[in-house]
Amino acid sequence: MGKTRFMVILGIIFSLFISSTYAQSCTKYDFASNQVFSACSDLPYLNSYLHWTYNPSSQNLQIAFRRTGMSSSRWVAWAINPSSQGMVGSQAIVAFQKSDGTMRAYTSPITTYRTGLQEGDLSFPVSDLSATFSNNEIIVFATLKLQNNSSSSTLNQVWQEGPLSNDSPRMHLTTGPNVQSMGTLNLLSGESKTTSSGAVNLKIKQIHGILNAVSWGILMPSGAIIARYIKVFPSADPAWFYLHVTCQLLAYILGVAGFGTGLHLGNQSPGVTYLAHRVIGIVLFSIATLQLSALLLRPKKDHKYRIYWTVYHRSFGYAILVLSIINIFKGLDILNPEKIWKIAYVGILVALAALAVILEVITWFVVVRRKKSAANAEKLPYTINDTNGGSRIQQSLV
């Protein structure tokens, strides 16, 4: 009897699992409005499904995007990216339930990673746009006129969901399924493929941010601190110089790597340009390359042009520090990581600034004391000590 009951229970569980899986297939879904679509796809992430009917001759695409397991405090979006794979550059259809219970569905072109999903016209006409929310499921309906699309029937698609605040979409998660929910869709064959480009691009962005934060934001200021404060101690010469060069050279190498990843990200998203961030990055790379050449072009200490070189080198050095910090914060705003990363970087800047203040006080104390000692030495007269009819000149040294 025990074995029989166990087998019955196991059979029930297995049948429920099969029926649940079977029910979740888009091919068995019946729309309440009795709409029928010629094809559908079970999207692999975020409990989402796409139904469509495509007319190749007119390039009309009628779609229904479904997202199950929803609450009224979240938004959904489905998009086509005509230029590349990924979020930026995509032409999105957004829907959510407002606080008064009505549904809002609208179009939104995505031009930045920090989008607020503002309403705007897409690169192709959209008609029959509507949305429903029932049984914890949002369905978005629309008809797209893909007149600007290429002759290929394969599209880059992106789908997403996120939280609402005061009837406005807020930033979705940047980990897990939320950065994997993209791929290609063949409208004729129905073949749907996911791509890891979103996760890869996010990883590249993180690497780009870390490289630049460490190089321009930490190593460069550290090298400047060494050059300004450590060299005042005679015993630190020439060790301070080699420390300074090593620190700045390592910063430059990492900075070039960060610059390269930035160019790669720019090429991956041709429709989006963070102009200020890009321009500052190019200026930083150019000035840093000039500074590096100073190792070969540096005049000797007694050269008559040494003073001009010193002014140029210090001016460009301070310019790099200021521009680096500005650009790192711009990068943080673009990437929008967790707040702990910005707090950590601010903490590092505060620590470096506090160290600079302490060393500034010590430096002034050392310099002033050295000048005072030199002045006292110049004021002391020569003394004559003649004990045997001769004379001896003696100078006091400090």
PDB file of C-alpha atoms in Angstrom, residues 101-288:
ATOM      1  CA  GLY A 101      -6.555  51.445 -12.665  1.00  0.00           C
ATOM      2  CA  THR A 102      -6.425  52.486 -16.319  1.00  0.00           C
ATOM      3  CA  MET A 103      -3.831  51.124 -18.702  1.00  0.00           C
ATOM      4  CA  ARG A 104      -1.219  53.238 -20.435  1.00  0.00           C
ATOM      5  CA  ALA A 105       0.534  52.064 -23.602  1.00  0.00           C
ATOM      6  CA  TYR A 106       2.889  54.276 -25.591  1.00  0.00           C
ATOM      7  CA  THR A 107       6.047  54.284 -27.735  1.00  0.00           C
ATOM      8  CA  SER A 108       9.495  55.240 -26.504  1.00  0.00           C
ATOM      9  CA  PRO A 109      12.782  55.421 -28.456  1.00  0.00           C
ATOM     10  CA  ILE A 110      15.713  54.315 -26.274  1.00  0.00           C
ATOM     11  CA  THR A 111      18.773  56.551 -26.714  1.00  0.00           C
ATOM     12  CA  THR A 112      20.561  56.078 -23.390  1.00  0.00           C
ATOM     13  CA  TYR A 113      21.126  53.489 -20.684  1.00  0.00           C
ATOM     14  CA  ARG A 114      19.630  55.914 -18.161  1.00  0.00           C
ATOM     15  CA  THR A 115      16.363  56.224 -20.008  1.00  0.00           C
ATOM     16  CA  GLY A 116      13.202  57.122 -18.160  1.00  0.00           C
ATOM     17  CA  LEU A 117      11.206  55.570 -21.018  1.00  0.00           C
ATOM     18  CA  GLN A 118       9.898  58.952 -22.078  1.00  0.00           C
ATOM     19  CA  GLU A 119       7.165  58.938 -24.689  1.00  0.00           C
ATOM     20  CA  GLY A 120       8.238  59.662 -28.262  1.00  0.00           C
ATOM     21  CA  ASP A 121       7.822  58.660 -31.887  1.00  0.00           C
ATOM     22  CA  LEU A 122       9.614  55.577 -33.166  1.00  0.00           C
ATOM     23  CA  SER A 123      11.553  55.242 -36.402  1.00  0.00           C
ATOM     24  CA  PHE A 124       8.540  53.441 -37.906  1.00  0.00           C
ATOM     25  CA  PRO A 125       4.768  53.998 -37.613  1.00  0.00           C
ATOM     26  CA  VAL A 126       2.821  52.232 -34.872  1.00  0.00           C
ATOM     27  CA  SER A 127      -0.947  51.822 -34.823  1.00  0.00           C
ATOM     28  CA  ASP A 128      -3.641  49.928 -32.882  1.00  0.00           C
ATOM     29  CA  LEU A 129      -1.601  50.309 -29.684  1.00  0.00           C
ATOM     30  CA  SER A 130      -3.320  49.074 -26.527  1.00  0.00           C
ATOM     31  CA  ALA A 131      -2.695  47.033 -23.385  1.00  0.00           C
ATOM     32  CA  THR A 132      -4.614  44.884 -20.904  1.00  0.00           C
ATOM     33  CA  PHE A 133      -3.908  43.705 -17.365  1.00  0.00           C
ATOM     34  CA  SER A 134      -5.717  40.663 -16.045  1.00  0.00           C
ATOM     35  CA  ASN A 135      -4.842  37.650 -13.907  1.00  0.00           C
ATOM     36  CA  ASN A 136      -1.390  39.090 -13.182  1.00  0.00           C
ATOM     37  CA  GLU A 137      -0.650  39.268 -16.897  1.00  0.00           C
ATOM     38  CA  ILE A 138       0.044  42.322 -19.049  1.00  0.00           C
ATOM     39  CA  ILE A 139      -0.572  42.036 -22.796  1.00  0.00           C
ATOM     40  CA  VAL A 140       0.514  44.745 -25.221  1.00  0.00           C
ATOM     41  CA  PHE A 141      -1.025  44.865 -28.695  1.00  0.00           C
ATOM     42  CA  ALA A 142       0.320  46.883 -31.627  1.00  0.00           C
ATOM     43  CA  THR A 143       0.687  46.953 -35.399  1.00  0.00           C
ATOM     44  CA  LEU A 144       4.088  48.027 -36.725  1.00  0.00           C
ATOM     45  CA  LYS A 145       4.819  49.281 -40.218  1.00  0.00           C
ATOM     46  CA  LEU A 146       8.401  48.162 -40.800  1.00  0.00           C
ATOM     47  CA  GLN A 147       8.878  50.400 -43.816  1.00  0.00           C
ATOM     48  CA  ASN A 148      12.371  51.470 -42.787  1.00  0.00           C
ATOM     49  CA  ASN A 149      13.475  47.951 -42.038  1.00  0.00           C
ATOM     50  CA  SER A 150      15.828  45.977 -44.270  1.00  0.00           C
ATOM     51  CA  SER A 151      14.562  43.292 -46.616  1.00  0.00           C
ATOM     52  CA  SER A 152      15.595  40.645 -44.103  1.00  0.00           C
ATOM     53  CA  SER A 153      12.810  39.132 -42.037  1.00  0.00           C
ATOM     54  CA  THR A 154      15.078  38.771 -38.983  1.00  0.00           C
ATOM     55  CA  LEU A 155      14.741  41.389 -36.239  1.00  0.00           C
ATOM     56  CA  ASN A 156      16.737  42.260 -33.151  1.00  0.00           C
ATOM     57  CA  GLN A 157      14.244  42.146 -30.307  1.00  0.00           C
ATOM     58  CA  VAL A 158      14.504  43.285 -26.684  1.00  0.00           C
ATOM     59  CA  TRP A 159      11.983  42.829 -23.892  1.00  0.00           C
ATOM     60  CA  GLN A 160      12.115  44.192 -20.373  1.00  0.00           C
ATOM     61  CA  GLU A 161      10.255  44.851 -17.128  1.00  0.00           C
ATOM     62  CA  GLY A 162      10.833  47.054 -14.126  1.00  0.00           C
ATOM     63  CA  PRO A 163       9.297  48.955 -11.198  1.00  0.00           C
ATOM     64  CA  LEU A 164       6.928  51.925 -11.224  1.00  0.00           C
ATOM     65  CA  SER A 165       6.971  55.012  -9.043  1.00  0.00           C
ATOM     66  CA  ASN A 166       4.186  57.597  -9.202  1.00  0.00           C
ATOM     67  CA  ASP A 167       3.017  56.198 -12.541  1.00  0.00           C
ATOM     68  CA  SER A 168       6.512  56.562 -14.023  1.00  0.00           C
ATOM     69  CA  PRO A 169       8.859  53.736 -15.067  1.00  0.00           C
ATOM     70  CA  ARG A 170      12.022  53.391 -13.041  1.00  0.00           C
ATOM     71  CA  MET A 171      15.346  51.681 -13.776  1.00  0.00           C
ATOM     72  CA  HIS A 172      15.168  47.917 -14.196  1.00  0.00           C
ATOM     73  CA  LEU A 173      17.712  45.507 -12.704  1.00  0.00           C
ATOM     74  CA  THR A 174      21.094  45.352 -14.421  1.00  0.00           C
ATOM     75  CA  THR A 175      21.829  41.748 -13.511  1.00  0.00           C
ATOM     76  CA  GLY A 176      20.460  38.310 -14.334  1.00  0.00           C
ATOM     77  CA  PRO A 177      17.555  37.862 -16.768  1.00  0.00           C
ATOM     78  CA  ASN A 178      17.136  41.622 -17.205  1.00  0.00           C
ATOM     79  CA  VAL A 179      20.400  41.849 -19.129  1.00  0.00           C
ATOM     80  CA  GLN A 180      19.805  38.597 -21.013  1.00  0.00           C
ATOM     81  CA  SER A 181      16.364  39.407 -22.377  1.00  0.00           C
ATOM     82  CA  MET A 182      17.306  40.081 -25.990  1.00  0.00           C
ATOM     83  CA  GLY A 183      17.868  38.136 -29.169  1.00  0.00           C
ATOM     84  CA  THR A 184      16.929  37.737 -32.800  1.00  0.00           C
ATOM     85  CA  LEU A 185      13.558  36.791 -34.232  1.00  0.00           C
ATOM     86  CA  ASN A 186      12.850  35.436 -37.723  1.00  0.00           C
ATOM     87  CA  LEU A 187       9.357  36.599 -38.576  1.00  0.00           C
ATOM     88  CA  LEU A 188       8.883  34.003 -41.322  1.00  0.00           C
ATOM     89  CA  SER A 189      10.332  30.855 -39.790  1.00  0.00           C
ATOM     90  CA  GLY A 190       9.424  31.762 -36.221  1.00  0.00           C
ATOM     91  CA  GLU A 191      12.963  30.965 -35.066  1.00  0.00           C
ATOM     92  CA  SER A 192      13.968  32.917 -32.000  1.00  0.00           C
ATOM     93  CA  LYS A 193      17.534  33.060 -30.730  1.00  0.00           C
ATOM     94  CA  THR A 194      18.811  34.735 -27.607  1.00  0.00           C
ATOM     95  CA  THR A 195      22.102  36.526 -27.458  1.00  0.00           C
ATOM     96  CA  SER A 196      24.518  37.130 -24.629  1.00  0.00           C
ATOM     97  CA  SER A 197      25.564  40.504 -26.042  1.00  0.00           C
ATOM     98  CA  GLY A 198      23.670  42.372 -23.342  1.00  0.00           C
ATOM     99  CA  ALA A 199      25.478  40.549 -20.544  1.00  0.00           C
ATOM    100  CA  VAL A 200      28.768  40.830 -22.425  1.00  0.00           C
ATOM    101  CA  ASN A 201      28.285  44.561 -23.013  1.00  0.00           C
ATOM    102  CA  LEU A 202      27.455  45.068 -19.343  1.00  0.00           C
ATOM    103  CA  LYS A 203      30.614  43.191 -18.406  1.00  0.00           C
ATOM    104  CA  ILE A 204      32.649  45.371 -20.784  1.00  0.00           C
ATOM    105  CA  LYS A 205      31.073  48.495 -19.267  1.00  0.00           C
ATOM    106  CA  GLN A 206      32.040  47.316 -15.796  1.00  0.00           C
ATOM    107  CA  ILE A 207      35.606  46.575 -16.924  1.00  0.00           C
ATOM    108  CA  HIS A 208      35.734  49.973 -18.653  1.00  0.00           C
ATOM    109  CA  GLY A 209      34.593  51.707 -15.474  1.00  0.00           C
ATOM    110  CA  ILE A 210      36.993  49.837 -13.180  1.00  0.00           C
ATOM    111  CA  LEU A 211      40.012  50.410 -15.447  1.00  0.00           C
ATOM    112  CA  ASN A 212      39.349  54.123 -15.710  1.00  0.00           C
ATOM    113  CA  ALA A 213      38.550  54.569 -12.030  1.00  0.00           C
ATOM    114  CA  VAL A 214      41.767  52.832 -10.978  1.00  0.00           C
ATOM    115  CA  SER A 215      43.999  54.505 -13.602  1.00  0.00           C
ATOM    116  CA  TRP A 216      42.733  58.074 -13.926  1.00  0.00           C
ATOM    117  CA  GLY A 217      40.957  58.269 -10.593  1.00  0.00           C
ATOM    118  CA  ILE A 218      43.404  56.617  -8.180  1.00  0.00           C
ATOM    119  CA  LEU A 219      46.871  56.012  -9.658  1.00  0.00           C
ATOM    120  CA  MET A 220      47.161  59.408 -11.376  1.00  0.00           C
ATOM    121  CA  PRO A 221      46.395  61.396  -8.184  1.00  0.00           C
ATOM    122  CA  SER A 222      48.701  59.111  -6.201  1.00  0.00           C
ATOM    123  CA  GLY A 223      51.545  59.788  -8.638  1.00  0.00           C
ATOM    124  CA  ALA A 224      50.918  63.519  -8.390  1.00  0.00           C
ATOM    125  CA  ILE A 225      51.029  63.347  -4.588  1.00  0.00           C
ATOM    126  CA  ILE A 226      54.377  61.528  -4.745  1.00  0.00           C
ATOM    127  CA  ALA A 227      55.842  64.127  -7.109  1.00  0.00           C
ATOM    128  CA  ARG A 228      54.662  67.113  -5.107  1.00  0.00           C
ATOM    129  CA  TYR A 229      55.330  66.056  -1.544  1.00  0.00           C
ATOM    130  CA  ILE A 230      57.839  63.216  -1.309  1.00  0.00           C
ATOM    131  CA  LYS A 231      60.575  64.947  -3.283  1.00  0.00           C
ATOM    132  CA  VAL A 232      60.970  67.702  -0.650  1.00  0.00           C
ATOM    133  CA  PHE A 233      62.826  65.217   1.518  1.00  0.00           C
ATOM    134  CA  PRO A 234      66.456  65.037   0.341  1.00  0.00           C
ATOM    135  CA  SER A 235      66.727  61.415   1.440  1.00  0.00           C
ATOM    136  CA  ALA A 236      63.905  60.467  -0.951  1.00  0.00           C
ATOM    137  CA  ASP A 237      65.833  61.576  -4.031  1.00  0.00           C
ATOM    138  CA  PRO A 238      65.835  59.937  -6.601  1.00  0.00           C
ATOM    139  CA  ALA A 239      63.448  57.270  -5.239  1.00  0.00           C
ATOM    140  CA  TRP A 240      60.481  59.646  -5.447  1.00  0.00           C
ATOM    141  CA  PHE A 241      61.105  60.140  -9.185  1.00  0.00           C
ATOM    142  CA  TYR A 242      61.052  56.428  -9.964  1.00  0.00           C
ATOM    143  CA  LEU A 243      57.938  55.956  -7.820  1.00  0.00           C
ATOM    144  CA  HIS A 244      56.253  58.829  -9.641  1.00  0.00           C
ATOM    145  CA  VAL A 245      57.159  57.501 -13.092  1.00  0.00           C
ATOM    146  CA  THR A 246      56.117  53.936 -12.206  1.00  0.00           C
ATOM    147  CA  CYS A 247      52.777  55.080 -10.825  1.00  0.00           C
ATOM    148  CA  GLN A 248      51.975  57.313 -13.799  1.00  0.00           C
ATOM    149  CA  LEU A 249      53.159  54.766 -16.360  1.00  0.00           C
ATOM    150  CA  LEU A 250      50.960  52.066 -14.832  1.00  0.00           C
ATOM    151  CA  ALA A 251      48.064  54.531 -14.757  1.00  0.00           C
ATOM    152  CA  TYR A 252      48.607  55.318 -18.433  1.00  0.00           C
ATOM    153  CA  ILE A 253      48.684  51.642 -19.443  1.00  0.00           C
ATOM    154  CA  LEU A 254      45.443  50.902 -17.593  1.00  0.00           C
ATOM    155  CA  GLY A 255      43.961  54.151 -18.897  1.00  0.00           C
ATOM    156  CA  VAL A 256      44.711  53.167 -22.501  1.00  0.00           C
ATOM    157  CA  ALA A 257      42.987  49.832 -21.876  1.00  0.00           C
ATOM    158  CA  GLY A 258      39.982  51.690 -20.473  1.00  0.00           C
ATOM    159  CA  PHE A 259      40.046  54.074 -23.440  1.00  0.00           C
ATOM    160  CA  GLY A 260      40.039  51.105 -25.823  1.00  0.00           C
ATOM    161  CA  THR A 261      37.047  49.464 -24.136  1.00  0.00           C
ATOM    162  CA  GLY A 262      35.246  52.799 -24.326  1.00  0.00           C
ATOM    163  CA  LEU A 263      35.814  52.994 -28.082  1.00  0.00           C
ATOM    164  CA  HIS A 264      34.564  49.416 -28.406  1.00  0.00           C
ATOM    165  CA  LEU A 265      31.378  50.256 -26.500  1.00  0.00           C
ATOM    166  CA  GLY A 266      30.864  53.280 -28.734  1.00  0.00           C
ATOM    167  CA  ASN A 267      31.143  51.102 -31.829  1.00  0.00           C
ATOM    168  CA  GLN A 268      28.661  48.615 -30.356  1.00  0.00           C
ATOM    169  CA  SER A 269      26.038  51.356 -29.996  1.00  0.00           C
ATOM    170  CA  PRO A 270      26.373  53.572 -33.076  1.00  0.00           C
ATOM    171  CA  GLY A 271      23.103  55.360 -32.419  1.00  0.00           C
ATOM    172  CA  VAL A 272      24.142  56.601 -28.977  1.00  0.00           C
ATOM    173  CA  THR A 273      26.904  59.029 -28.084  1.00  0.00           C
ATOM    174  CA  TYR A 274      27.706  60.330 -24.618  1.00  0.00           C
ATOM    175  CA  LEU A 275      29.381  63.372 -26.131  1.00  0.00           C
ATOM    176  CA  ALA A 276      30.823  65.006 -23.014  1.00  0.00           C
ATOM    177  CA  HIS A 277      32.123  61.696 -21.624  1.00  0.00           C
ATOM    178  CA  ARG A 278      33.665  60.766 -24.966  1.00  0.00           C
ATOM    179  CA  VAL A 279      35.292  64.172 -25.594  1.00  0.00           C
ATOM    180  CA  ILE A 280      36.789  64.330 -22.100  1.00  0.00           C
ATOM    181  CA  GLY A 281      38.111  60.788 -22.542  1.00  0.00           C
ATOM    182  CA  ILE A 282      39.817  61.698 -25.828  1.00  0.00           C
ATOM    183  CA  VAL A 283      41.308  64.867 -24.308  1.00  0.00           C
ATOM    184  CA  LEU A 284      42.581  62.877 -21.317  1.00  0.00           C
ATOM    185  CA  PHE A 285      44.197  60.275 -23.548  1.00  0.00           C
ATOM    186  CA  SER A 286      45.870  62.987 -25.658  1.00  0.00           C
ATOM    187  CA  ILE A 287      47.220  64.969 -22.690  1.00  0.00           C
ATOM    188  CA  ALA A 288      48.414  61.817 -20.926  1.00  0.00           C
TER     189      ALA A 288
END
